[in-house]
Amino acid sequence: MRVRLEDVARAAGVSPKTVSRVLNDEANVTDATRERVRAAMEAMDYRPHPSARSLAGNRSFLVAMLYDNNDNPASTYLAEIQDGVLEACDAHRYSMMVRPLRMRDGDFIRRFDALISDHHPDGVVLTPPITDHAPLLKRLRERNVPYASVSPLRHGKTIGVAMDEQLAARAIVEHLLELGHRRIAHVIGIADHGASRWRLAGYREAMAAAGLSEEPALVVQGAFTFGSGVEAARQLFSLAKRPTAVFAANDDMATGVMWAAGEYGLKVPHDLSVCGFDDTPLSRQLWPALTTVQQPSREMGKIAAEQLLSVLRGNPGRLVQVPFSLQIRGSTAIAP
Amino acid sequence: MRVRLEDVARAAGVSPKTVSRVLNDEANVTDATRERVRAAMEAMDYRPHPSARSLAGNRSFLVAMLYDNNDNPASTYLAEIQDGVLEACDAHRYSMMVRPLRMRDGDFIRRFDALISDHHPDGVVLTPPITDHAPLLKRLRERNVPYASVSPLRHGKTIGVAMDEQLAARAIVEHLLELGHRRIAHVIGIADHGASRWRLAGYREAMAAAGLSEEPALVVQGAFTFGSGVEAARQLFSLAKRPTAVFAANDDMATGVMWAAGEYGLKVPHDLSVCGFDDTPLSRQLWPALTTVQQPSREMGKIAAEQLLSVLRGNPGRLVQVPFSLQIRGSTAIAP
DNA sequence: GGCAGGAATGACAGCGCTGTCAATTTGCAT
DNA sequence: ATGCAAATTGACAGCGCTGTCATTCCTGCC
């Protein structure tokens, strides 16, 4: 049958409570005892019963990852974060559950409450754009549920992980400037996502620093999707004075821009330089491959989860800044 | 504090065991009692403690969804299945966990064993290509873990959900034939995926039925990714006698084909008809929009989970066939 | 009206672990 | 050696439910 903690205790010649202490890395166990118990656990391939642990110890060893399945066209991004969160949870022997919550729905908070009451997660990982939903954050604090955020809009004392997206956006626009481009367009993402704001801010910063005043016609709204990139590009290519380069706020839109360039007979990068943001797998498969900013989504999910787990263990958590890296590839070249 | 089953029992004037019976939809409770208990539960907003239930009842109310994160570039597909599985689990008050397992790894089975020992899921949902991993299926039976499959290769007495992909592939190729195409190419998916085989078989069936003998040069290997579609298309477009239509085994590759067509100055659909398979969101955003086969992934995930849950409740489960539908859009037209 | 037999309900132990607190051992200064 | 505080270990109850089996309550039928 199943090996229980009691069996391990008998094998190691100690009380069940001592085995429990070893299992939970508690203090006040001599190294010798700890080692003996560890050996017994190993030998018997002991697996603690999560339900028993959770029932007796009043914690669930469960982390819930919340995401919005309404406003998230870039599902690759979420899948990667999910992978990272899962990796961290596994490493710490926590289990993870995913919860899609439609932020725009009226019963958003109610559904969140139900999640907590039904599953008792020890903590929660928030993904954009849920990271910035004020009523939810309030409720999390009220119910005293620890949480960590991936790319939260407001940094403050939030725990989690972030990248300096504004700096990254500025850097990629500077790359275009160095290539001699002056008429550089920007395709914005979904308006209220933090990512859209920062990337736009970075674009503006770089342009201003180069002494170029903003041309409103060169800044067009998109929605993070391939289709919205195509639309935005058509708008740009219909201008009397076309841009020579386009910085799209993510790779999907950049791909759309490249697509539309084909429609207009513009060769990339000869007639038009295009760059994106995210370094999705797609960006490397395109021809020419897309110049973009690498955002380590998987790593970011992992880090957010690790910060959360650190808090759950009673240690402090912090907002970790991850570095970005420019991926200069074939889609950008010297201005025509 | 927390409302317990005992509290509900007191409020309803019955024993805890009776409340438990109502909670679990067991027999031998009068309608009047059942109603009284239900009302009390409702009034007190009672939420059973999952760990207590699982510890005492020896079941976990947990379903694990297994997927391969090695060989699955089409993450949108998985994300949709995941959503569907989650929906079904929620409806039946089960929780769900996702488990990436690299099928090609040596310790695949060991990791699966660890999953079972650590989390005790009541059942498992298998997604392609894990559905056809013989050693895993064997182990599932040995350990007596019920499972349901999404699009399993071998139908037999498997429980789950499937679509007649071969028929769908045949139908879409017939659509091309009706448009007057004769030189129709096919881009195959990853070799050992069931999906690749069926779609190829459907292609062959349609061509043979039209009295066309297979031209080996027109059938090229891909890998379900955009990039592999581009590669395959370049191969096809370099032929002395180019195809006038390409049926790619999924939308990502079809998009790659359309991309490559641009490189070769071929206008879609005027010079070349292209069609895919899956009806990913991308297919609608392209210009021209992609003719494809709609595969209701989300629905399929939901159905697979429902069949599994049915088995867990002691009812029979079966392999549900879902209908496909052709999405005829702008990327296919009369042969040049 | 009395009784068998099944339906409805309840009493109670226990699932496998951890919290609390008591008992024991250890280390160290005297 | 001796005493004392701190470190280590253990005894025991109980987390919130469900399985088992005993008990009570109904039926229909002679």
Short mmCIF file of N, CA, C and O in Angstrom, two decimals, chain A residues 2 45 47-52 54-55 58-60 67 69 75-76 79 82-83 86 90 93-100 110-111 113-115 117-120 225-228 230 234 255 258-259 262-263 267 282 285-288 298, chain B residues 2 45 47-52 54-55 58-60 67 69 75-76 79 82-83 86 90 93-100 110-111 113-115 117-120 225-228 230 234 255 258-259 262-263 267 282 285-288 298:
data_model
loop_
_atom_site.label_atom_id
_atom_site.label_comp_id
_atom_site.label_asym_id
_atom_site.label_seq_id
_atom_site.Cartn_x
_atom_site.Cartn_y
_atom_site.Cartn_z
N ARG A 2 0.20 2.31 0.21
CA ARG A 2 0.80 3.62 0.29
C ARG A 2 1.75 3.73 1.49
O ARG A 2 1.45 3.24 2.57
N ASP A 45 10.70 5.67 -0.87
CA ASP A 45 10.05 6.52 -1.88
C ASP A 45 8.79 7.15 -1.30
O ASP A 45 7.69 7.05 -1.86
N ARG A 47 6.02 9.70 -0.32
CA ARG A 47 5.37 10.89 -0.90
C ARG A 47 4.31 11.36 0.07
O ARG A 47 3.31 10.67 0.28
N PRO A 48 4.49 12.52 0.64
CA PRO A 48 3.47 13.00 1.58
C PRO A 48 2.13 13.18 0.87
O PRO A 48 2.09 13.51 -0.31
N HIS A 49 1.07 12.94 1.57
CA HIS A 49 -0.26 13.09 0.99
C HIS A 49 -0.65 14.56 1.08
O HIS A 49 -0.83 15.09 2.17
N PRO A 50 -0.80 15.21 -0.08
CA PRO A 50 -1.03 16.66 -0.05
C PRO A 50 -2.30 17.05 0.71
O PRO A 50 -2.30 18.05 1.42
N SER A 51 -3.33 16.27 0.58
CA SER A 51 -4.58 16.63 1.26
C SER A 51 -4.42 16.56 2.77
O SER A 51 -4.93 17.42 3.49
N ALA A 52 -3.73 15.55 3.24
CA ALA A 52 -3.54 15.41 4.68
C ALA A 52 -2.72 16.58 5.19
O ALA A 52 -3.01 17.18 6.22
N SER A 54 -2.43 19.48 3.88
CA SER A 54 -3.16 20.73 3.78
C SER A 54 -4.24 20.81 4.85
O SER A 54 -4.48 21.86 5.45
N LEU A 55 -4.86 19.67 5.12
CA LEU A 55 -5.92 19.67 6.12
C LEU A 55 -5.36 19.96 7.51
O LEU A 55 -5.88 20.80 8.25
N ASN A 58 -3.27 23.52 7.51
CA ASN A 58 -3.99 24.72 7.13
C ASN A 58 -3.29 25.54 6.05
O ASN A 58 -3.29 26.76 6.08
N ARG A 59 -2.63 24.86 5.14
CA ARG A 59 -2.17 25.53 3.94
C ARG A 59 -2.28 24.53 2.81
O ARG A 59 -2.28 23.32 3.04
N SER A 60 -2.38 25.03 1.58
CA SER A 60 -2.77 24.15 0.49
C SER A 60 -1.63 23.74 -0.43
O SER A 60 -1.79 22.87 -1.25
N TYR A 67 -5.31 34.72 -15.22
CA TYR A 67 -5.12 35.43 -16.47
C TYR A 67 -6.44 35.83 -17.05
O TYR A 67 -7.49 35.30 -16.69
N ASN A 69 -8.78 35.86 -20.14
CA ASN A 69 -8.90 35.21 -21.44
C ASN A 69 -9.82 35.98 -22.39
O ASN A 69 -10.32 35.47 -23.36
N SER A 75 -1.53 34.49 -26.93
CA SER A 75 -1.59 33.38 -25.99
C SER A 75 -0.25 32.69 -25.81
O SER A 75 -0.02 32.01 -24.84
N THR A 76 0.64 32.88 -26.77
CA THR A 76 1.97 32.29 -26.64
C THR A 76 2.67 32.84 -25.40
O THR A 76 3.29 32.11 -24.64
N ALA A 79 1.25 31.25 -22.35
CA ALA A 79 1.67 29.86 -22.25
C ALA A 79 3.09 29.78 -21.72
O ALA A 79 3.42 28.90 -20.92
N GLN A 82 3.09 30.63 -18.04
CA GLN A 82 2.53 29.46 -17.35
C GLN A 82 3.59 28.38 -17.15
O GLN A 82 3.74 27.81 -16.06
N ASP A 83 4.34 28.14 -18.20
CA ASP A 83 5.42 27.16 -18.12
C ASP A 83 6.42 27.51 -17.04
O ASP A 83 6.86 26.65 -16.27
N LEU A 86 4.95 27.13 -13.53
CA LEU A 86 4.86 25.71 -13.25
C LEU A 86 6.22 25.15 -12.84
O LEU A 86 6.32 24.37 -11.89
N ASP A 90 6.85 23.45 -9.24
CA ASP A 90 7.33 22.08 -9.18
C ASP A 90 8.56 21.96 -8.32
O ASP A 90 8.66 21.08 -7.47
N ARG A 93 7.79 21.94 -4.85
CA ARG A 93 6.75 20.97 -4.50
C ARG A 93 5.43 21.63 -4.18
O ARG A 93 4.69 21.21 -3.29
N TYR A 94 5.14 22.69 -4.90
CA TYR A 94 3.82 23.29 -4.82
C TYR A 94 3.06 22.84 -6.06
O TYR A 94 3.68 22.53 -7.08
N SER A 95 1.75 22.81 -5.97
CA SER A 95 1.05 22.58 -7.23
C SER A 95 0.47 23.90 -7.72
O SER A 95 0.39 24.88 -6.99
N MET A 96 0.12 23.91 -8.98
CA MET A 96 -0.34 25.14 -9.58
C MET A 96 -1.68 24.93 -10.28
O MET A 96 -1.90 23.88 -10.86
N MET A 97 -2.55 25.89 -10.17
CA MET A 97 -3.76 25.83 -10.98
C MET A 97 -3.89 27.12 -11.77
O MET A 97 -3.44 28.17 -11.33
N VAL A 98 -4.47 27.01 -12.95
CA VAL A 98 -4.65 28.20 -13.78
C VAL A 98 -6.11 28.62 -13.72
O VAL A 98 -7.00 27.78 -13.67
N ARG A 99 -6.34 29.91 -13.68
CA ARG A 99 -7.71 30.43 -13.63
C ARG A 99 -7.91 31.54 -14.63
O ARG A 99 -7.43 32.66 -14.44
N PRO A 100 -8.65 31.27 -15.70
CA PRO A 100 -9.01 32.35 -16.60
C PRO A 100 -10.13 33.14 -15.94
O PRO A 100 -11.05 32.57 -15.37
N ARG A 110 -16.45 38.38 -7.73
CA ARG A 110 -17.16 37.25 -7.15
C ARG A 110 -16.51 35.93 -7.55
O ARG A 110 -16.34 35.01 -6.75
N ARG A 111 -16.12 35.87 -8.81
CA ARG A 111 -15.48 34.64 -9.28
C ARG A 111 -14.12 34.43 -8.62
O ARG A 111 -13.71 33.31 -8.34
N ASP A 113 -13.44 35.47 -5.59
CA ASP A 113 -13.77 35.02 -4.24
C ASP A 113 -14.06 33.53 -4.22
O ASP A 113 -13.63 32.81 -3.32
N ALA A 114 -14.81 33.09 -5.23
CA ALA A 114 -15.15 31.68 -5.30
C ALA A 114 -13.88 30.84 -5.44
O ALA A 114 -13.76 29.78 -4.81
N LEU A 115 -12.96 31.32 -6.23
CA LEU A 115 -11.69 30.61 -6.39
C LEU A 115 -11.01 30.41 -5.04
O LEU A 115 -10.57 29.32 -4.69
N SER A 117 -12.34 30.64 -1.97
CA SER A 117 -13.12 29.80 -1.04
C SER A 117 -13.08 28.34 -1.45
O SER A 117 -13.05 27.45 -0.60
N ASP A 118 -13.09 28.08 -2.73
CA ASP A 118 -13.14 26.70 -3.18
C ASP A 118 -11.79 26.00 -3.10
O ASP A 118 -11.73 24.83 -2.77
N HIS A 119 -10.73 26.72 -3.42
CA HIS A 119 -9.45 26.02 -3.55
C HIS A 119 -8.38 26.43 -2.55
O HIS A 119 -7.34 25.80 -2.46
N HIS A 120 -8.61 27.54 -1.84
CA HIS A 120 -7.65 27.97 -0.83
C HIS A 120 -6.22 28.04 -1.29
O HIS A 120 -5.32 27.48 -0.63
N THR A 225 -2.73 42.39 -32.24
CA THR A 225 -2.96 41.25 -33.12
C THR A 225 -2.33 41.46 -34.49
O THR A 225 -2.11 42.60 -34.92
N PHE A 226 -2.08 40.38 -35.18
CA PHE A 226 -1.57 40.41 -36.55
C PHE A 226 -2.46 41.31 -37.41
O PHE A 226 -1.97 42.20 -38.11
N GLY A 227 -3.77 41.07 -37.33
CA GLY A 227 -4.71 41.82 -38.15
C GLY A 227 -4.63 43.31 -37.90
O GLY A 227 -4.65 44.13 -38.84
N SER A 228 -4.50 43.68 -36.63
CA SER A 228 -4.45 45.10 -36.32
C SER A 228 -3.15 45.72 -36.85
O SER A 228 -3.11 46.90 -37.21
N VAL A 230 -1.72 44.75 -39.68
CA VAL A 230 -1.97 44.95 -41.11
C VAL A 230 -2.73 46.26 -41.32
O VAL A 230 -2.35 47.09 -42.15
N ARG A 234 -1.46 49.64 -43.29
CA ARG A 234 -2.13 50.16 -44.48
C ARG A 234 -2.35 51.66 -44.32
O ARG A 234 -2.18 52.43 -45.27
N THR A 255 4.60 41.58 -37.58
CA THR A 255 4.42 40.63 -38.67
C THR A 255 3.33 41.13 -39.62
O THR A 255 3.45 41.04 -40.84
N MET A 258 4.77 43.72 -41.83
CA MET A 258 5.57 43.13 -42.91
C MET A 258 4.66 42.57 -44.00
O MET A 258 4.93 42.70 -45.19
N TRP A 259 3.59 41.97 -43.56
CA TRP A 259 2.61 41.42 -44.50
C TRP A 259 2.07 42.54 -45.40
O TRP A 259 2.04 42.44 -46.63
N GLY A 262 4.25 43.82 -48.10
CA GLY A 262 4.18 43.02 -49.31
C GLY A 262 3.06 43.50 -50.23
O GLY A 262 3.24 43.65 -51.44
N GLU A 263 1.91 43.76 -49.64
CA GLU A 263 0.76 44.24 -50.41
C GLU A 263 1.10 45.53 -51.16
O GLU A 263 0.63 45.76 -52.26
N LYS A 267 9.72 46.34 -50.15
CA LYS A 267 10.61 45.25 -49.74
C LYS A 267 11.18 45.54 -48.35
O LYS A 267 11.70 46.63 -48.10
N LEU A 282 7.73 33.08 -33.67
CA LEU A 282 7.41 33.55 -35.00
C LEU A 282 8.45 34.50 -35.57
O LEU A 282 8.82 34.41 -36.74
N GLN A 285 11.15 32.96 -37.42
CA GLN A 285 10.79 32.15 -38.57
C GLN A 285 10.46 32.98 -39.79
O GLN A 285 10.42 32.47 -40.90
N LEU A 286 10.20 34.25 -39.57
CA LEU A 286 9.86 35.10 -40.69
C LEU A 286 11.05 35.26 -41.61
O LEU A 286 12.18 35.02 -41.23
N TRP A 287 10.74 35.72 -42.81
CA TRP A 287 11.83 36.07 -43.69
C TRP A 287 11.56 37.45 -44.25
O TRP A 287 10.53 37.66 -44.85
N PRO A 288 12.40 38.44 -44.03
CA PRO A 288 13.57 38.34 -43.17
C PRO A 288 13.16 38.22 -41.70
O PRO A 288 12.06 38.64 -41.35
N ARG A 298 9.14 33.16 -20.16
CA ARG A 298 9.16 31.94 -19.35
C ARG A 298 9.90 32.21 -18.04
O ARG A 298 9.42 31.90 -16.95
N ARG B 2 -14.74 29.77 9.15
CA ARG B 2 -15.13 28.90 8.06
C ARG B 2 -16.40 28.12 8.42
O ARG B 2 -16.54 27.63 9.54
N ASP B 45 -23.66 29.77 2.55
CA ASP B 45 -22.60 29.81 1.55
C ASP B 45 -21.51 28.79 1.89
O ASP B 45 -20.33 29.09 1.96
N ARG B 47 -18.89 25.93 1.61
CA ARG B 47 -17.93 25.42 0.63
C ARG B 47 -17.19 24.25 1.25
O ARG B 47 -16.42 24.44 2.20
N PRO B 48 -17.40 23.07 0.74
CA PRO B 48 -16.69 21.92 1.31
C PRO B 48 -15.19 22.11 1.20
O PRO B 48 -14.70 22.72 0.24
N HIS B 49 -14.47 21.64 2.16
CA HIS B 49 -13.01 21.73 2.13
C HIS B 49 -12.46 20.61 1.27
O HIS B 49 -12.59 19.43 1.62
N PRO B 50 -11.85 20.96 0.13
CA PRO B 50 -11.43 19.92 -0.79
C PRO B 50 -10.45 18.92 -0.18
O PRO B 50 -10.53 17.72 -0.44
N SER B 51 -9.55 19.40 0.66
CA SER B 51 -8.57 18.47 1.24
C SER B 51 -9.23 17.48 2.18
O SER B 51 -8.88 16.29 2.19
N ALA B 52 -10.18 17.96 2.95
CA ALA B 52 -10.87 17.05 3.87
C ALA B 52 -11.64 16.00 3.08
O ALA B 52 -11.61 14.81 3.39
N SER B 54 -11.03 14.98 0.13
CA SER B 54 -10.14 14.08 -0.58
C SER B 54 -9.47 13.10 0.40
O SER B 54 -9.31 11.92 0.10
N LEU B 55 -9.15 13.61 1.57
CA LEU B 55 -8.50 12.73 2.55
C LEU B 55 -9.44 11.63 3.02
O LEU B 55 -9.09 10.46 3.05
N ASN B 58 -10.88 9.47 -0.19
CA ASN B 58 -9.90 8.80 -1.03
C ASN B 58 -10.07 9.11 -2.51
O ASN B 58 -9.89 8.26 -3.37
N ARG B 59 -10.49 10.32 -2.80
CA ARG B 59 -10.44 10.78 -4.18
C ARG B 59 -10.09 12.26 -4.13
O ARG B 59 -10.32 12.92 -3.12
N SER B 60 -9.53 12.77 -5.23
CA SER B 60 -8.91 14.09 -5.17
C SER B 60 -9.74 15.19 -5.83
O SER B 60 -9.43 16.36 -5.67
N TYR B 67 0.32 17.41 -21.50
CA TYR B 67 0.68 17.82 -22.84
C TYR B 67 2.17 17.75 -23.04
O TYR B 67 2.94 17.69 -22.08
N ASN B 69 5.41 19.54 -24.19
CA ASN B 69 5.88 20.89 -24.50
C ASN B 69 7.17 20.88 -25.31
O ASN B 69 7.89 21.86 -25.39
N SER B 75 0.81 26.37 -29.89
CA SER B 75 0.37 26.47 -28.50
C SER B 75 -1.04 27.03 -28.38
O SER B 75 -1.70 26.84 -27.39
N THR B 76 -1.50 27.71 -29.42
CA THR B 76 -2.86 28.22 -29.39
C THR B 76 -3.84 27.06 -29.25
O THR B 76 -4.80 27.12 -28.49
N ALA B 79 -3.81 25.83 -25.75
CA ALA B 79 -4.45 26.78 -24.86
C ALA B 79 -5.96 26.67 -24.95
O ALA B 79 -6.67 26.76 -23.95
N GLN B 82 -7.09 23.50 -23.25
CA GLN B 82 -6.98 23.74 -21.81
C GLN B 82 -8.20 24.51 -21.29
O GLN B 82 -8.78 24.16 -20.27
N ASP B 83 -8.57 25.53 -22.03
CA ASP B 83 -9.75 26.31 -21.66
C ASP B 83 -11.00 25.43 -21.58
O ASP B 83 -11.80 25.56 -20.65
N LEU B 86 -10.87 23.03 -18.63
CA LEU B 86 -11.10 23.81 -17.42
C LEU B 86 -12.58 24.10 -17.23
O LEU B 86 -13.12 23.99 -16.13
N ASP B 90 -14.65 22.86 -14.01
CA ASP B 90 -15.32 23.84 -13.16
C ASP B 90 -16.78 23.50 -12.96
O ASP B 90 -17.29 23.53 -11.84
N ARG B 93 -17.25 20.95 -10.50
CA ARG B 93 -16.54 21.24 -9.26
C ARG B 93 -15.31 20.35 -9.07
O ARG B 93 -14.99 19.93 -7.95
N TYR B 94 -14.67 20.08 -10.16
CA TYR B 94 -13.37 19.41 -10.09
C TYR B 94 -12.31 20.48 -10.28
O TYR B 94 -12.57 21.51 -10.90
N SER B 95 -11.12 20.25 -9.79
CA SER B 95 -10.07 21.19 -10.16
C SER B 95 -9.17 20.54 -11.20
O SER B 95 -9.23 19.33 -11.43
N MET B 96 -8.41 21.35 -11.87
CA MET B 96 -7.60 20.85 -12.96
C MET B 96 -6.16 21.28 -12.79
O MET B 96 -5.90 22.39 -12.34
N MET B 97 -5.24 20.42 -13.11
CA MET B 97 -3.85 20.85 -13.16
C MET B 97 -3.28 20.49 -14.51
O MET B 97 -3.69 19.52 -15.14
N VAL B 98 -2.35 21.32 -14.98
CA VAL B 98 -1.74 21.04 -16.27
C VAL B 98 -0.34 20.48 -16.04
O VAL B 98 0.36 20.90 -15.11
N ARG B 99 0.05 19.53 -16.84
CA ARG B 99 1.38 18.92 -16.71
C ARG B 99 2.08 18.83 -18.04
O ARG B 99 1.72 18.01 -18.89
N PRO B 100 3.10 19.65 -18.25
CA PRO B 100 3.91 19.48 -19.45
C PRO B 100 4.83 18.28 -19.20
O PRO B 100 5.43 18.17 -18.14
N ARG B 110 8.64 7.94 -15.63
CA ARG B 110 8.94 8.21 -14.23
C ARG B 110 8.29 9.51 -13.77
O ARG B 110 7.73 9.61 -12.69
N ARG B 111 8.35 10.49 -14.66
CA ARG B 111 7.74 11.77 -14.30
C ARG B 111 6.23 11.64 -14.21
O ARG B 111 5.58 12.29 -13.39
N ASP B 113 4.72 8.90 -13.28
CA ASP B 113 4.50 8.21 -12.00
C ASP B 113 4.54 9.20 -10.84
O ASP B 113 3.73 9.13 -9.92
N ALA B 114 5.50 10.10 -10.91
CA ALA B 114 5.64 11.09 -9.84
C ALA B 114 4.38 11.96 -9.77
O ALA B 114 3.90 12.28 -8.68
N LEU B 115 3.87 12.32 -10.93
CA LEU B 115 2.64 13.11 -10.95
C LEU B 115 1.53 12.39 -10.21
O LEU B 115 0.84 12.98 -9.36
N SER B 117 1.76 9.88 -7.99
CA SER B 117 2.05 9.70 -6.57
C SER B 117 1.93 11.00 -5.80
O SER B 117 1.50 11.04 -4.65
N ASP B 118 2.34 12.08 -6.43
CA ASP B 118 2.34 13.36 -5.72
C ASP B 118 0.96 13.98 -5.63
O ASP B 118 0.63 14.59 -4.62
N HIS B 119 0.18 13.86 -6.69
CA HIS B 119 -1.07 14.63 -6.71
C HIS B 119 -2.34 13.79 -6.75
O HIS B 119 -3.42 14.33 -6.60
N HIS B 120 -2.20 12.51 -7.00
CA HIS B 120 -3.38 11.63 -7.00
C HIS B 120 -4.55 12.12 -7.84
O HIS B 120 -5.68 12.15 -7.34
N THR B 225 5.06 24.30 -38.18
CA THR B 225 5.40 25.69 -37.83
C THR B 225 5.35 26.58 -39.06
O THR B 225 5.48 26.13 -40.20
N PHE B 226 5.20 27.88 -38.81
CA PHE B 226 5.23 28.88 -39.86
C PHE B 226 6.48 28.71 -40.71
O PHE B 226 6.43 28.64 -41.94
N GLY B 227 7.61 28.61 -40.03
CA GLY B 227 8.89 28.51 -40.73
C GLY B 227 8.96 27.30 -41.64
O GLY B 227 9.45 27.38 -42.77
N SER B 228 8.45 26.19 -41.15
CA SER B 228 8.51 24.98 -41.97
C SER B 228 7.60 25.13 -43.19
O SER B 228 7.87 24.56 -44.25
N VAL B 230 7.15 27.98 -44.77
CA VAL B 230 7.92 28.81 -45.70
C VAL B 230 8.90 27.93 -46.48
O VAL B 230 8.99 27.98 -47.71
N ARG B 234 8.96 27.14 -50.52
CA ARG B 234 10.09 27.50 -51.39
C ARG B 234 10.47 26.32 -52.26
O ARG B 234 10.76 26.46 -53.46
N THR B 255 0.09 29.72 -43.52
CA THR B 255 0.51 31.12 -43.46
C THR B 255 1.93 31.26 -44.00
O THR B 255 2.24 32.20 -44.74
N MET B 258 1.77 31.22 -47.70
CA MET B 258 1.34 32.50 -48.26
C MET B 258 2.49 33.51 -48.21
O MET B 258 2.68 34.30 -49.13
N TRP B 259 3.22 33.46 -47.16
CA TRP B 259 4.38 34.33 -47.00
C TRP B 259 5.38 34.12 -48.14
O TRP B 259 5.83 35.05 -48.81
N GLY B 262 4.52 35.44 -51.49
CA GLY B 262 4.90 36.84 -51.66
C GLY B 262 6.34 36.96 -52.16
O GLY B 262 6.63 37.72 -53.09
N GLU B 263 7.22 36.19 -51.56
CA GLU B 263 8.62 36.21 -51.97
C GLU B 263 8.79 35.89 -53.46
O GLU B 263 9.65 36.42 -54.13
N LYS B 267 0.58 35.94 -56.45
CA LYS B 267 -0.56 36.55 -55.77
C LYS B 267 -1.53 35.46 -55.31
O LYS B 267 -1.91 34.61 -56.10
N LEU B 282 -5.50 33.42 -36.28
CA LEU B 282 -4.65 33.98 -37.32
C LEU B 282 -5.27 33.87 -38.71
O LEU B 282 -5.21 34.80 -39.52
N GLN B 285 -7.33 36.63 -39.74
CA GLN B 285 -6.70 37.96 -39.76
C GLN B 285 -5.84 38.19 -40.99
O GLN B 285 -5.49 39.30 -41.31
N LEU B 286 -5.48 37.10 -41.63
CA LEU B 286 -4.63 37.23 -42.81
C LEU B 286 -5.38 37.94 -43.92
O LEU B 286 -6.60 38.03 -43.92
N TRP B 287 -4.61 38.42 -44.86
CA TRP B 287 -5.25 38.93 -46.06
C TRP B 287 -4.59 38.31 -47.27
O TRP B 287 -3.39 38.46 -47.43
N PRO B 288 -5.28 37.60 -48.11
CA PRO B 288 -6.68 37.24 -47.93
C PRO B 288 -6.85 36.25 -46.79
O PRO B 288 -5.90 35.53 -46.47
N ARG B 298 -11.60 24.10 -28.43
CA ARG B 298 -12.09 24.38 -27.09
C ARG B 298 -13.18 23.39 -26.71
O ARG B 298 -13.16 22.77 -25.65
#
